[in-house]
N, CA and C atoms as an extended XYZ file, in Angstrom:
507
Properties=species:S:1:pos:R:3:atomname:S:1:resname:S:1:resid:I:1 pbc="F F F"
N       -41.866       14.946      -14.494 N   MET     1
C       -41.063       13.944      -14.033 CA  MET     1
C       -39.742       14.850      -13.780 C   MET     1
N       -39.205       15.020      -12.674 N   THR     2
C       -37.942       15.977      -12.476 CA  THR     2
C       -36.826       15.202      -12.458 C   THR     2
N       -35.494       15.834      -12.790 N   ALA     3
C       -34.387       15.246      -12.988 CA  ALA     3
C       -33.608       15.354      -11.627 C   ALA     3
N       -32.977       14.094      -11.035 N   THR     4
C       -32.279       14.350       -9.874 CA  THR     4
C       -31.009       14.500       -9.958 C   THR     4
N       -30.320       15.131       -9.192 N   ASN     5
C       -29.043       15.005       -9.352 CA  ASN     5
C       -28.172       14.005       -9.100 C   ASN     5
N       -27.340       13.099       -9.468 N   THR     6
C       -26.720       11.906       -8.730 CA  THR     6
C       -25.454       12.579       -8.413 C   THR     6
N       -25.127       13.494       -8.134 N   THR     7
C       -23.835       13.606       -7.496 CA  THR     7
C       -23.925       13.967       -6.200 C   THR     7
N       -22.936       13.468       -5.420 N   SER     8
C       -23.385       13.914       -3.692 CA  SER     8
C       -23.061       15.332       -3.325 C   SER     8
N       -23.650       16.121       -2.530 N   ALA     9
C       -23.547       17.584       -2.335 CA  ALA     9
C       -22.227       17.682       -1.530 C   ALA     9
N       -22.035       16.292       -0.766 N   HIS    10
C       -20.954       16.207       -0.105 CA  HIS    10
C       -19.274       16.109       -0.761 C   HIS    10
N       -19.748       15.945       -1.493 N   SER    11
C       -18.547       15.008       -2.631 CA  SER    11
C       -17.300       16.295       -2.882 C   SER    11
N       -16.069       16.373       -2.312 N   THR    12
C       -15.069       17.205       -2.972 CA  THR    12
C       -13.758       16.780       -3.592 C   THR    12
N       -14.518       15.640       -4.216 N   HIS    13
C       -13.277       15.068       -5.316 CA  HIS    13
C       -13.772       15.643       -6.555 C   HIS    13
N       -12.660       15.644       -7.669 N   SER    14
C       -13.127       15.820       -8.747 CA  SER    14
C       -12.809       14.375       -9.772 C   SER    14
N       -13.112       13.991      -10.732 N   PRO    15
C       -12.899       12.802      -11.013 CA  PRO    15
C       -11.388       12.685      -11.267 C   PRO    15
N       -10.473       11.425      -11.032 N   GLN    16
C        -9.208       11.457      -11.102 CA  GLN    16
C        -8.866       10.541      -12.439 C   GLN    16
N        -7.589       11.561      -13.035 N   SER    17
C        -7.414       10.876      -14.159 CA  SER    17
C        -6.604        9.440      -14.020 C   SER    17
N        -6.375        8.928      -14.651 N   LEU    18
C        -5.687        7.059      -14.736 CA  LEU    18
C        -4.216        7.071      -14.426 C   LEU    18
N        -3.842        8.383      -14.395 N   ALA    19
C        -2.301        8.849      -14.105 CA  ALA    19
C        -2.231        8.917      -12.570 C   ALA    19
N        -3.366        9.473      -12.046 N   ASP    20
C        -3.371       10.037      -10.728 CA  ASP    20
C        -3.649        8.878      -10.239 C   ASP    20
N        -4.751        7.797      -10.440 N   VAL    21
C        -5.410        6.881       -9.978 CA  VAL    21
C        -3.879        6.005       -9.572 C   VAL    21
N        -3.112        5.395      -11.016 N   ALA    22
C        -1.835        5.054      -11.204 CA  ALA    22
C        -0.630        5.236       -9.969 C   ALA    22
N        -0.750        6.269       -9.758 N   GLN    23
C         0.187        7.174       -8.539 CA  GLN    23
C        -0.145        6.788       -7.413 C   GLN    23
N        -1.462        7.316       -7.203 N   ARG    24
C        -2.269        6.445       -5.740 CA  ARG    24
C        -1.782        5.377       -5.455 C   ARG    24
N        -2.491        3.811       -6.277 N   ALA    25
C        -1.707        2.725       -6.324 CA  ALA    25
C        -0.406        2.255       -6.076 C   ALA    25
N         0.850        3.121       -6.598 N   ASP    26
C         1.776        2.890       -6.300 CA  ASP    26
C         2.156        3.363       -4.934 C   ASP    26
N         1.793        4.474       -4.587 N   TRP    27
C         2.451        4.967       -2.956 CA  TRP    27
C         1.547        3.849       -1.807 C   TRP    27
N        -0.151        3.430       -2.138 N   LEU    28
C        -0.603        2.697       -1.626 CA  LEU    28
C         0.239        1.056       -1.678 C   LEU    28
N         0.898        1.014       -2.700 N   ARG    29
C         1.670       -0.444       -2.631 CA  ARG    29
C         2.968       -0.092       -1.762 C   ARG    29
N         3.683        0.923       -1.551 N   LEU    30
C         4.778        1.426       -1.233 CA  LEU    30
C         4.253        0.926        0.471 C   LEU    30
N         3.268        1.564        0.803 N   LEU    31
C         3.228        1.937        2.461 CA  LEU    31
C         3.084        0.574        2.795 C   LEU    31
N         2.002       -0.409        2.035 N   ALA    32
C         1.885       -1.561        2.250 CA  ALA    32
C         2.830       -2.222        2.785 C   ALA    32
N         4.084       -2.526        1.688 N   LEU    33
C         5.011       -3.197        1.746 CA  LEU    33
C         6.029       -2.731        2.814 C   LEU    33
N         5.846       -1.612        3.177 N   ALA    34
C         6.907       -1.116        4.578 CA  ALA    34
C         6.146       -1.941        5.656 C   ALA    34
N         7.404       -2.108        6.678 N   THR    35
C         7.073       -2.914        8.031 CA  THR    35
C         6.516       -1.404        9.162 C   THR    35
N         6.409       -2.618        9.953 N   GLY    36
C         5.664       -1.273       10.597 CA  GLY    36
C         6.580       -0.244       11.591 C   GLY    36
N         7.852       -0.912       11.805 N   ALA    37
C         8.587        0.239       12.403 CA  ALA    37
C         9.130        0.984       11.498 C   ALA    37
N         9.274        0.473        9.942 N   GLU    38
C         9.746        1.313        9.165 CA  GLU    38
C         8.742        2.582        8.993 C   GLU    38
N         7.627        2.270        8.940 N   LEU    39
C         6.649        3.380        8.954 CA  LEU    39
C         6.366        3.949       10.110 C   LEU    39
N         6.649        3.756       11.340 N   ALA    40
C         6.616        4.660       12.388 CA  ALA    40
C         7.660        5.238       12.528 C   ALA    40
N         8.940        4.584       11.964 N   ARG    41
C        10.091        5.747       12.150 CA  ARG    41
C        10.132        6.861       10.872 C   ARG    41
N         9.745        6.870        9.607 N   CYS    42
C         9.466        7.558        8.753 CA  CYS    42
C         8.053        9.003        8.693 C   CYS    42
N         6.941        8.161        9.502 N   THR    43
C         6.134        9.048        9.677 CA  THR    43
C         5.654        9.756       10.888 C   THR    43
N         6.421        9.414       11.989 N   LYS    44
C         6.127        9.982       13.205 CA  LYS    44
C         6.349       11.509       13.363 C   LYS    44
N         7.591       11.781       12.624 N   PRO    45
C         7.482       13.552       12.527 CA  PRO    45
C         6.706       14.325       12.142 C   PRO    45
N         5.959       13.604       11.107 N   VAL    46
C         4.984       14.220        9.908 CA  VAL    46
C         3.704       14.142       10.571 C   VAL    46
N         3.364       13.164       10.917 N   LEU    47
C         1.600       12.387       11.286 CA  LEU    47
C         1.216       13.705       12.533 C   LEU    47
N         2.006       13.748       13.192 N   ALA    48
C         2.063       14.635       14.694 CA  ALA    48
C         1.358       15.622       14.282 C   ALA    48
N         1.453       16.211       13.412 N   ASP    49
C         1.024       17.430       12.701 CA  ASP    49
C        -0.253       17.861       12.201 C   ASP    49
N        -0.958       16.700       11.777 N   PHE    50
C        -2.555       16.518       11.277 CA  PHE    50
C        -3.455       15.756       12.376 C   PHE    50
N        -4.639       16.116       12.213 N   ARG    51
C        -5.465       15.387       12.803 CA  ARG    51
C        -6.376       14.851       11.696 C   ARG    51
N        -7.116       13.691       12.188 N   PHE    52
C        -7.749       13.006       11.337 CA  PHE    52
C        -9.353       12.157       12.313 C   PHE    52
N       -10.105       12.226       11.335 N   GLU    53
C       -11.147       11.409       11.945 CA  GLU    53
C       -11.460        9.985       11.139 C   GLU    53
N       -11.948        9.249       12.350 N   TRP    54
C       -12.168        8.011       11.972 CA  TRP    54
C       -13.572        7.673       11.016 C   TRP    54
N       -13.389        6.878       10.160 N   LEU    55
C       -14.444        6.893        8.810 CA  LEU    55
C       -14.692        5.089        9.410 C   LEU    55
N       -13.692        4.627        9.483 N   ARG    56
C       -13.855        2.807        9.876 CA  ARG    56
C       -12.543        2.727       10.655 C   ARG    56
N       -12.595        2.637       12.208 N   PRO    57
C       -11.464        2.162       12.716 CA  PRO    57
C       -10.783        1.076       12.220 C   PRO    57
N        -9.818        0.428       12.560 N   PRO    58
C        -8.757       -0.356       12.213 CA  PRO    58
C        -9.596       -1.650       12.985 C   PRO    58
N       -10.080       -3.150       11.871 N   GLU    59
C       -10.457       -3.980       11.804 CA  GLU    59
C        -9.545       -5.178       11.247 C   GLU    59
N       -10.010       -6.419       11.991 N   HIS    60
C        -9.218       -7.434       11.187 CA  HIS    60
C       -10.401       -8.283       10.864 C   HIS    60
N        -9.543       -9.038        9.541 N   GLY    61
C       -10.476       -9.930        9.131 CA  GLY    61
C        -9.888      -11.164        8.208 C   GLY    61
N       -10.475      -11.551        7.400 N   LEU    62
C        -9.895      -13.000        6.523 CA  LEU    62
C       -10.398      -12.625        5.192 C   LEU    62
N        -9.416      -12.612        4.449 N   VAL    63
C        -9.290      -12.364        2.810 CA  VAL    63
C        -9.262      -13.946        2.432 C   VAL    63
N       -10.108      -14.280        0.910 N   MET    64
C        -9.724      -15.766        0.381 CA  MET    64
C        -8.714      -14.917       -0.866 C   MET    64
N        -7.728      -15.791       -1.023 N   VAL    65
C        -6.476      -15.664       -1.345 CA  VAL    65
C        -6.843      -16.417       -2.789 C   VAL    65
N        -6.814      -16.279       -3.832 N   ARG    66
C        -7.177      -16.999       -4.997 CA  ARG    66
C        -6.015      -16.724       -6.368 C   ARG    66
N        -5.253      -17.951       -6.789 N   SER    67
C        -4.350      -17.817       -7.774 CA  SER    67
C        -4.778      -18.220       -9.201 C   SER    67
N        -4.085      -18.521      -10.182 N   ARG    68
C        -4.449      -19.365      -11.482 CA  ARG    68
C        -3.356      -20.428      -11.399 C   ARG    68
N        -3.840      -21.209      -12.086 N   ILE    69
C        -2.813      -22.347      -12.913 CA  ILE    69
C        -1.854      -22.118      -13.461 C   ILE    69
N        -0.709      -22.098      -13.456 N   GLY    70
C         0.369      -21.358      -14.289 CA  GLY    70
C        -0.219      -20.176      -14.638 C   GLY    70
N        -0.370      -19.460      -14.101 N   ASN    71
C        -0.705      -17.890      -13.964 CA  ASN    71
C        -1.480      -17.235      -15.097 C   ASN    71
N        -2.144      -18.337      -15.966 N   THR    72
C        -3.061      -18.136      -17.133 CA  THR    72
C        -4.088      -18.907      -16.594 C   THR    72
N        -4.231      -20.228      -16.030 N   GLY    73
C        -5.324      -20.799      -16.347 CA  GLY    73
C        -6.293      -20.851      -15.187 C   GLY    73
N        -7.007      -21.727      -15.049 N   ASP    74
C        -8.335      -21.657      -14.361 CA  ASP    74
C        -7.908      -21.072      -12.601 C   ASP    74
N        -9.045      -20.309      -12.256 N   ARG    75
C        -8.522      -20.032      -10.767 CA  ARG    75
C        -8.822      -20.851       -9.820 C   ARG    75
N        -7.942      -20.853       -8.685 N   PHE    76
C        -8.689      -21.621       -7.479 CA  PHE    76
C        -8.166      -20.815       -6.298 C   PHE    76
N        -8.591      -21.453       -5.108 N   ASN    77
C        -8.397      -20.703       -3.907 CA  ASN    77
C        -7.199      -21.172       -3.259 C   ASN    77
N        -6.209      -20.507       -2.848 N   VAL    78
C        -5.121      -20.811       -2.213 CA  VAL    78
C        -5.470      -21.175       -0.745 C   VAL    78
N        -6.215      -20.242       -0.085 N   GLY    79
C        -6.534      -19.963        1.176 CA  GLY    79
C        -6.894      -18.826        2.171 C   GLY    79
N        -6.912      -18.598        3.038 N   GLU    80
C        -7.112      -17.363        3.680 CA  GLU    80
C        -6.087      -16.781        3.992 C   GLU    80
N        -6.000      -15.679        4.129 N   ALA    81
C        -4.920      -14.512        4.769 CA  ALA    81
C        -5.661      -13.510        6.122 C   ALA    81
N        -4.881      -13.019        6.601 N   THR    82
C        -5.685      -12.233        7.564 CA  THR    82
C        -4.895      -10.747        7.272 C   THR    82
N        -5.928       -9.729        7.467 N   VAL    83
C        -5.494       -8.395        6.842 CA  VAL    83
C        -6.557       -7.447        7.675 C   VAL    83
N        -5.592       -6.353        7.864 N   THR    84
C        -5.999       -5.417        8.962 CA  THR    84
C        -6.390       -3.923        7.843 C   THR    84
N        -7.956       -3.246        8.172 N   ARG    85
C        -8.312       -2.357        7.070 CA  ARG    85
C        -8.777       -1.160        7.671 C   ARG    85
N        -8.840        0.201        7.182 N   CYS    86
C        -9.175        1.184        8.321 CA  CYS    86
C        -9.216        2.330        7.084 C   CYS    86
N        -9.969        3.198        7.470 N   ALA    87
C       -10.022        4.200        6.537 CA  ALA    87
C       -10.399        5.961        7.658 C   ALA    87
N        -9.620        6.930        7.473 N   VAL    88
C        -9.558        8.079        7.870 CA  VAL    88
C       -10.325        9.378        7.012 C   VAL    88
N       -10.607       10.352        7.819 N   ARG    89
C       -10.719       11.321        6.890 CA  ARG    89
C       -10.064       12.490        7.369 C   ARG    89
N        -9.392       13.396        6.629 N   HIS    90
C        -8.766       14.922        6.982 CA  HIS    90
C        -9.375       15.968        6.285 C   HIS    90
N        -9.435       16.852        6.923 N   GLN    91
C        -9.448       18.108        6.372 CA  GLN    91
C        -8.277       19.251        6.422 C   GLN    91
N        -7.935       19.658        5.021 N   ALA    92
C        -6.603       20.369        4.744 CA  ALA    92
C        -6.820       21.974        5.229 C   ALA    92
N        -5.906       22.276        5.184 N   ALA    93
C        -6.144       23.922        5.749 CA  ALA    93
C        -7.147       24.764        4.377 C   ALA    93
N        -6.844       24.188        3.398 N   ASP    94
C        -7.438       24.866        2.520 CA  ASP    94
C        -9.194       24.516        2.073 C   ASP    94
N        -9.437       23.555        3.255 N   GLY    95
C       -10.770       23.114        3.142 CA  GLY    95
C       -11.203       21.770        2.555 C   GLY    95
N       -10.167       21.227        1.695 N   ARG    96
C       -10.462       20.118        0.688 CA  ARG    96
C       -10.639       18.769        1.834 C   ARG    96
N       -11.037       17.985        1.866 N   THR    97
C       -11.880       16.648        2.575 CA  THR    97
C       -10.815       16.055        1.597 C   THR    97
N       -10.030       15.148        2.225 N   THR    98
C        -9.442       13.815        1.562 CA  THR    98
C        -9.857       12.451        2.568 C   THR    98
N        -9.480       11.558        1.780 N   VAL    99
C       -10.208       10.320        2.870 CA  VAL    99
C        -8.953        9.281        2.567 C   VAL    99
N        -8.451        8.588        3.384 N   GLY   100
C        -7.219        7.886        3.276 CA  GLY   100
C        -7.843        6.213        3.678 C   GLY   100
N        -6.946        5.188        2.734 N   VAL   101
C        -7.236        4.039        3.140 CA  VAL   101
C        -6.218        3.336        3.621 C   VAL   101
N        -6.205        2.235        4.575 N   GLY   102
C        -5.124        1.398        5.072 CA  GLY   102
C        -5.790        0.049        4.979 C   GLY   102
N        -4.617       -0.754        4.139 N   HIS   103
C        -4.930       -2.349        4.270 CA  HIS   103
C        -3.382       -3.029        4.268 C   HIS   103
N        -3.529       -3.675        5.090 N   VAL   104
C        -2.416       -3.981        5.353 CA  VAL   104
C        -2.164       -5.792        5.671 C   VAL   104
N        -1.282       -6.565        5.262 N   MET   105
C        -1.454       -8.512        5.635 CA  MET   105
C        -1.411       -8.425        7.369 C   MET   105
N        -2.238       -9.121        7.911 N   GLY   106
C        -1.481       -9.286        9.555 CA  GLY   106
C        -2.730       -8.770        9.997 C   GLY   106
N        -2.372       -8.709       11.614 N   VAL   107
C        -3.106       -7.736       12.422 CA  VAL   107
C        -2.030       -6.895       12.946 C   VAL   107
N        -2.233       -5.881       12.526 N   ASP   108
C        -1.335       -4.762       12.850 CA  ASP   108
C        -2.132       -3.625       12.559 C   ASP   108
N        -2.912       -2.734       13.745 N   ALA   109
C        -3.968       -1.878       13.664 CA  ALA   109
C        -3.149       -0.324       13.600 C   ALA   109
N        -1.886       -0.745       14.256 N   GLU   110
C        -1.071        1.266       14.241 CA  GLU   110
C        -0.705        0.835       12.829 C   GLU   110
N        -0.558       -0.164       11.932 N   ARG   111
C         0.542        0.080       10.607 CA  ARG   111
C        -0.551        0.236        9.588 C   ARG   111
N        -1.979       -0.245        9.722 N   ALA   112
C        -2.860        0.012        8.811 CA  ALA   112
C        -3.375        1.419        8.867 C   ALA   112
N        -3.663        2.070       10.452 N   GLU   113
C        -3.872        3.509       10.630 CA  GLU   113
C        -2.614        4.473        9.943 C   GLU   113
N        -1.338        4.355        9.950 N   ARG   114
C        -0.234        4.821        9.278 CA  ARG   114
C        -0.476        4.864        7.966 C   ARG   114
N        -0.849        3.804        7.472 N   VAL   115
C        -1.279        3.732        5.629 CA  VAL   115
C        -2.260        4.745        5.589 C   VAL   115
N        -3.240        4.545        6.570 N   ALA   116
C        -4.340        5.475        5.701 CA  ALA   116
C        -4.152        7.009        6.051 C   ALA   116
N        -3.505        7.269        6.912 N   GLN   117
C        -3.024        8.687        7.551 CA  GLN   117
C        -2.125        9.470        6.284 C   GLN   117
N        -1.281        8.409        5.632 N   VAL   118
C        -0.402        9.013        4.876 CA  VAL   118
C        -1.369        9.564        3.432 C   VAL   118
N        -2.012        8.218        3.523 N   ASP   119
C        -2.539        7.904        1.565 CA  ASP   119
C        -3.355        9.214        2.098 C   ASP   119
N        -4.110        9.637        3.073 N   ALA   120
C        -5.089       10.803        3.141 CA  ALA   120
C        -4.450       12.376        2.445 C   ALA   120
N        -3.061       12.347        3.305 N   LEU   121
C        -2.409       13.693        3.172 CA  LEU   121
C        -1.345       13.469        2.024 C   LEU   121
N        -1.419       12.208        1.397 N   LEU   122
C        -0.619       12.296       -0.270 CA  LEU   122
C        -1.794       12.749       -0.980 C   LEU   122
N        -2.679       12.809       -1.003 N   GLN   123
C        -3.763       13.609       -1.287 CA  GLN   123
C        -4.172       14.972       -1.662 C   GLN   123
N        -3.487       15.753       -0.670 N   VAL   124
C        -3.337       17.151       -0.663 CA  VAL   124
C        -2.310       17.576       -1.277 C   VAL   124
N        -2.676       18.255       -2.494 N   PRO   125
C        -1.611       19.062       -3.207 CA  PRO   125
C        -0.341       19.607       -2.745 C   PRO   125
N        -0.743       20.311       -1.777 N   ALA   126
C         0.582       21.200       -1.304 CA  ALA   126
C         1.308       20.097       -0.424 C   ALA   126
N         0.688       19.218        0.358 N   LEU   127
C         1.945       18.284        1.215 CA  LEU   127
C         2.397       17.214        0.139 C   LEU   127
N         2.036       16.993       -1.000 N   HIS   128
C         2.298       15.904       -1.546 CA  HIS   128
C         3.770       15.952       -1.994 C   HIS   128
N         4.451       16.577       -2.161 N   GLY   129
C         5.903       16.768       -2.386 CA  GLY   129
C         6.605       16.506       -1.250 C   GLY   129
N         6.508       17.207       -0.300 N   LEU   130
C         7.020       16.838        1.049 CA  LEU   130
C         7.035       15.726        1.454 C   LEU   130
N         5.744       15.098        1.150 N   LEU   131
C         5.578       13.779        1.416 CA  LEU   131
C         6.715       12.548        0.902 C   LEU   131
N         6.302       12.768       -0.459 N   GLU   132
C         7.061       12.042       -1.432 CA  GLU   132
C         8.608       12.297       -1.238 C   GLU   132
N         9.417       13.330       -0.808 N   GLN   133
C        10.690       13.666       -0.650 CA  GLN   133
C        11.014       12.900        0.835 C   GLN   133
N        10.233       13.195        2.118 N   GLY   134
C        10.064       12.756        3.553 CA  GLY   134
C        10.075       11.528        3.416 C   GLY   134
N         8.883       11.033        2.956 N   VAL   135
C         8.597        9.853        3.658 CA  VAL   135
C         8.599        8.703        2.571 C   VAL   135
N         8.274        8.756        1.659 N   LEU   136
C         7.879        7.536        0.462 CA  LEU   136
C         9.165        7.380        0.038 C   LEU   136
N         9.991        8.646       -0.200 N   HIS   137
C        11.452        8.058       -0.823 CA  HIS   137
C        12.463        7.703        0.567 C   HIS   137
N        12.504        7.527        1.416 N   GLU   138
C        12.943        6.660        2.609 CA  GLU   138
C        12.226        5.697        2.465 C   GLU   138
N        11.402        5.188        2.317 N   LEU   139
C        10.628        3.957        2.360 CA  LEU   139
C        10.631        2.819        1.579 C   LEU   139
N        10.852        3.752       -0.042 N   ARG   140
C        11.463        2.905       -1.030 CA  ARG   140
C        13.000        2.356       -0.452 C   ARG   140
N        13.974        3.140       -0.019 N   THR   141
C        14.899        3.103        0.200 CA  THR   141
C        15.255        1.706        1.353 C   THR   141
N        14.547        1.500        2.278 N   CYS   142
C        14.182        0.827        3.112 CA  CYS   142
C        13.859       -0.568        2.634 C   CYS   142
N        12.695       -0.758        1.652 N   ILE   143
C        11.855       -1.326        1.059 CA  ILE   143
C        13.437       -2.013        0.351 C   ILE   143
N        13.977       -1.444       -0.839 N   GLU   144
C        14.964       -2.092       -1.566 CA  GLU   144
C        16.188       -2.886       -0.849 C   GLU   144
N        16.412       -2.052        0.292 N   GLN   145
C        17.759       -2.908        1.057 CA  GLN   145
C        16.966       -3.917        1.691 C   GLN   145
N        15.892       -4.439        2.311 N   ARG   146
C        14.992       -5.274        2.300 CA  ARG   146
C        15.562       -6.548        1.564 C   ARG   146
N        15.032       -5.853        0.291 N   HIS   147
C        15.321       -6.794       -0.879 CA  HIS   147
C        16.506       -7.686       -1.171 C   HIS   147
N        17.329       -6.681       -0.992 N   ARG   148
C        18.697       -7.027       -1.904 CA  ARG   148
C        19.340       -8.182       -0.528 C   ARG   148
N        18.916       -7.433        0.626 N   ALA   149
C        19.434       -8.260        1.965 CA  ALA   149
C        18.828      -10.140        1.322 C   ALA   149
N        17.331       -9.968        1.292 N   GLN   150
C        16.514      -11.131        0.918 CA  GLN   150
C        17.296      -11.763       -0.369 C   GLN   150
N        17.997      -11.330       -1.272 N   GLN   151
C        17.980      -11.502       -2.611 CA  GLN   151
C        19.524      -12.346       -2.040 C   GLN   151
N        20.168      -11.617       -1.288 N   ALA   152
C        21.859      -12.120       -1.196 CA  ALA   152
C        21.809      -13.403       -0.131 C   ALA   152
N        20.663      -13.378        0.453 N   ARG   153
C        20.851      -14.517        1.381 CA  ARG   153
C        19.661      -15.916        0.505 C   ARG   153
N        19.225      -15.772       -0.520 N   THR   154
C        18.346      -16.639       -1.242 CA  THR   154
C        19.759      -17.037       -2.067 C   THR   154
N        20.359      -16.020       -2.675 N   GLU   155
C        21.600      -16.546       -3.724 CA  GLU   155
C        22.561      -17.482       -2.737 C   GLU   155
N        22.828      -17.326       -1.463 N   SER   156
C        24.113      -17.809       -0.680 CA  SER   156
C        23.654      -19.263       -0.537 C   SER   156
N        22.349      -19.726       -0.697 N   SER   157
C        21.676      -21.198       -0.722 CA  SER   157
C        21.356      -21.604       -1.949 C   SER   157
N        21.724      -21.344       -2.744 N   ARG   158
C        20.979      -21.323       -4.021 CA  ARG   158
C        21.906      -22.596       -4.709 C   ARG   158
N        21.120      -23.585       -5.265 N   VAL   159
C        21.558      -24.712       -5.533 CA  VAL   159
C        20.994      -24.962       -7.147 C   VAL   159
N        22.387      -25.013       -7.967 N   ARG   160
C        22.100      -25.113       -9.401 CA  ARG   160
C        22.228      -26.431       -9.767 C   ARG   160
N        21.236      -26.859      -10.553 N   PHE   161
C        20.985      -28.444      -10.974 CA  PHE   161
C        21.628      -28.086      -12.323 C   PHE   161
N        22.309      -29.380      -12.988 N   PHE   162
C        22.756      -29.160      -14.629 CA  PHE   162
C        21.626      -30.445      -14.928 C   PHE   162
N        21.281      -30.262      -16.101 N   THR   163
C        20.637      -31.730      -16.972 CA  THR   163
C        21.454      -32.263      -17.818 C   THR   163
N        21.358      -33.335      -17.540 N   LEU   164
C        21.958      -33.870      -18.600 CA  LEU   164
C        21.401      -34.186      -20.042 C   LEU   164
N        22.581      -33.809      -20.909 N   GLN   165
C        22.199      -33.916      -22.437 CA  GLN   165
C        22.420      -35.397      -22.576 C   GLN   165
N        20.824      -35.671      -23.239 N   PRO   166
C        21.101      -36.775      -23.841 CA  PRO   166
C        22.012      -37.617      -24.979 C   PRO   166
N        22.620      -38.473      -25.420 N   GLU   167
C        23.854      -38.553      -26.026 CA  GLU   167
C        22.880      -38.946      -27.323 C   GLU   167
N        23.634      -38.076      -28.377 N   LYS   168
C        22.955      -38.127      -29.612 CA  LYS   168
C        23.714      -39.519      -30.417 C   LYS   168
N        23.085      -40.575      -31.058 N   ALA   169
C        23.392      -41.709      -31.552 CA  ALA   169
C        23.872      -41.592      -32.989 C   ALA   169
């Protein structure tokens, strides 16, 4: 009996460390939180210089959203949400191939495509620093500004209820 090689001959990825996985999850979260207009503005000058190959063109579908009672109890289905997803491949100048994925809430093929393209480029070590400063930093700023504006709107309409304290006899 001969041993078979279980690794793919086409694989160009080395095993990722937990820190790399956490870093990628962080930038994917940031990209998914950005609006379509923010992504277009921040990525347009960068993405024009690179070519990508579709692995999975943008497609829309539904996902079941689940939750827990009291955040720790039994799981239950909240409902369905519309999602757009896609995947692209990029071959860097050094020959390394990276795969980028884009998953965004709603029906927005262009936004999912931009997320996938930036994800692929961020995995190229030579480009990571440039994209971190040029794209991710600007997106963080936009998201923080939107969050602060939302908090201000919420705070302006907040009603504070005071509970009555029972009398002690």
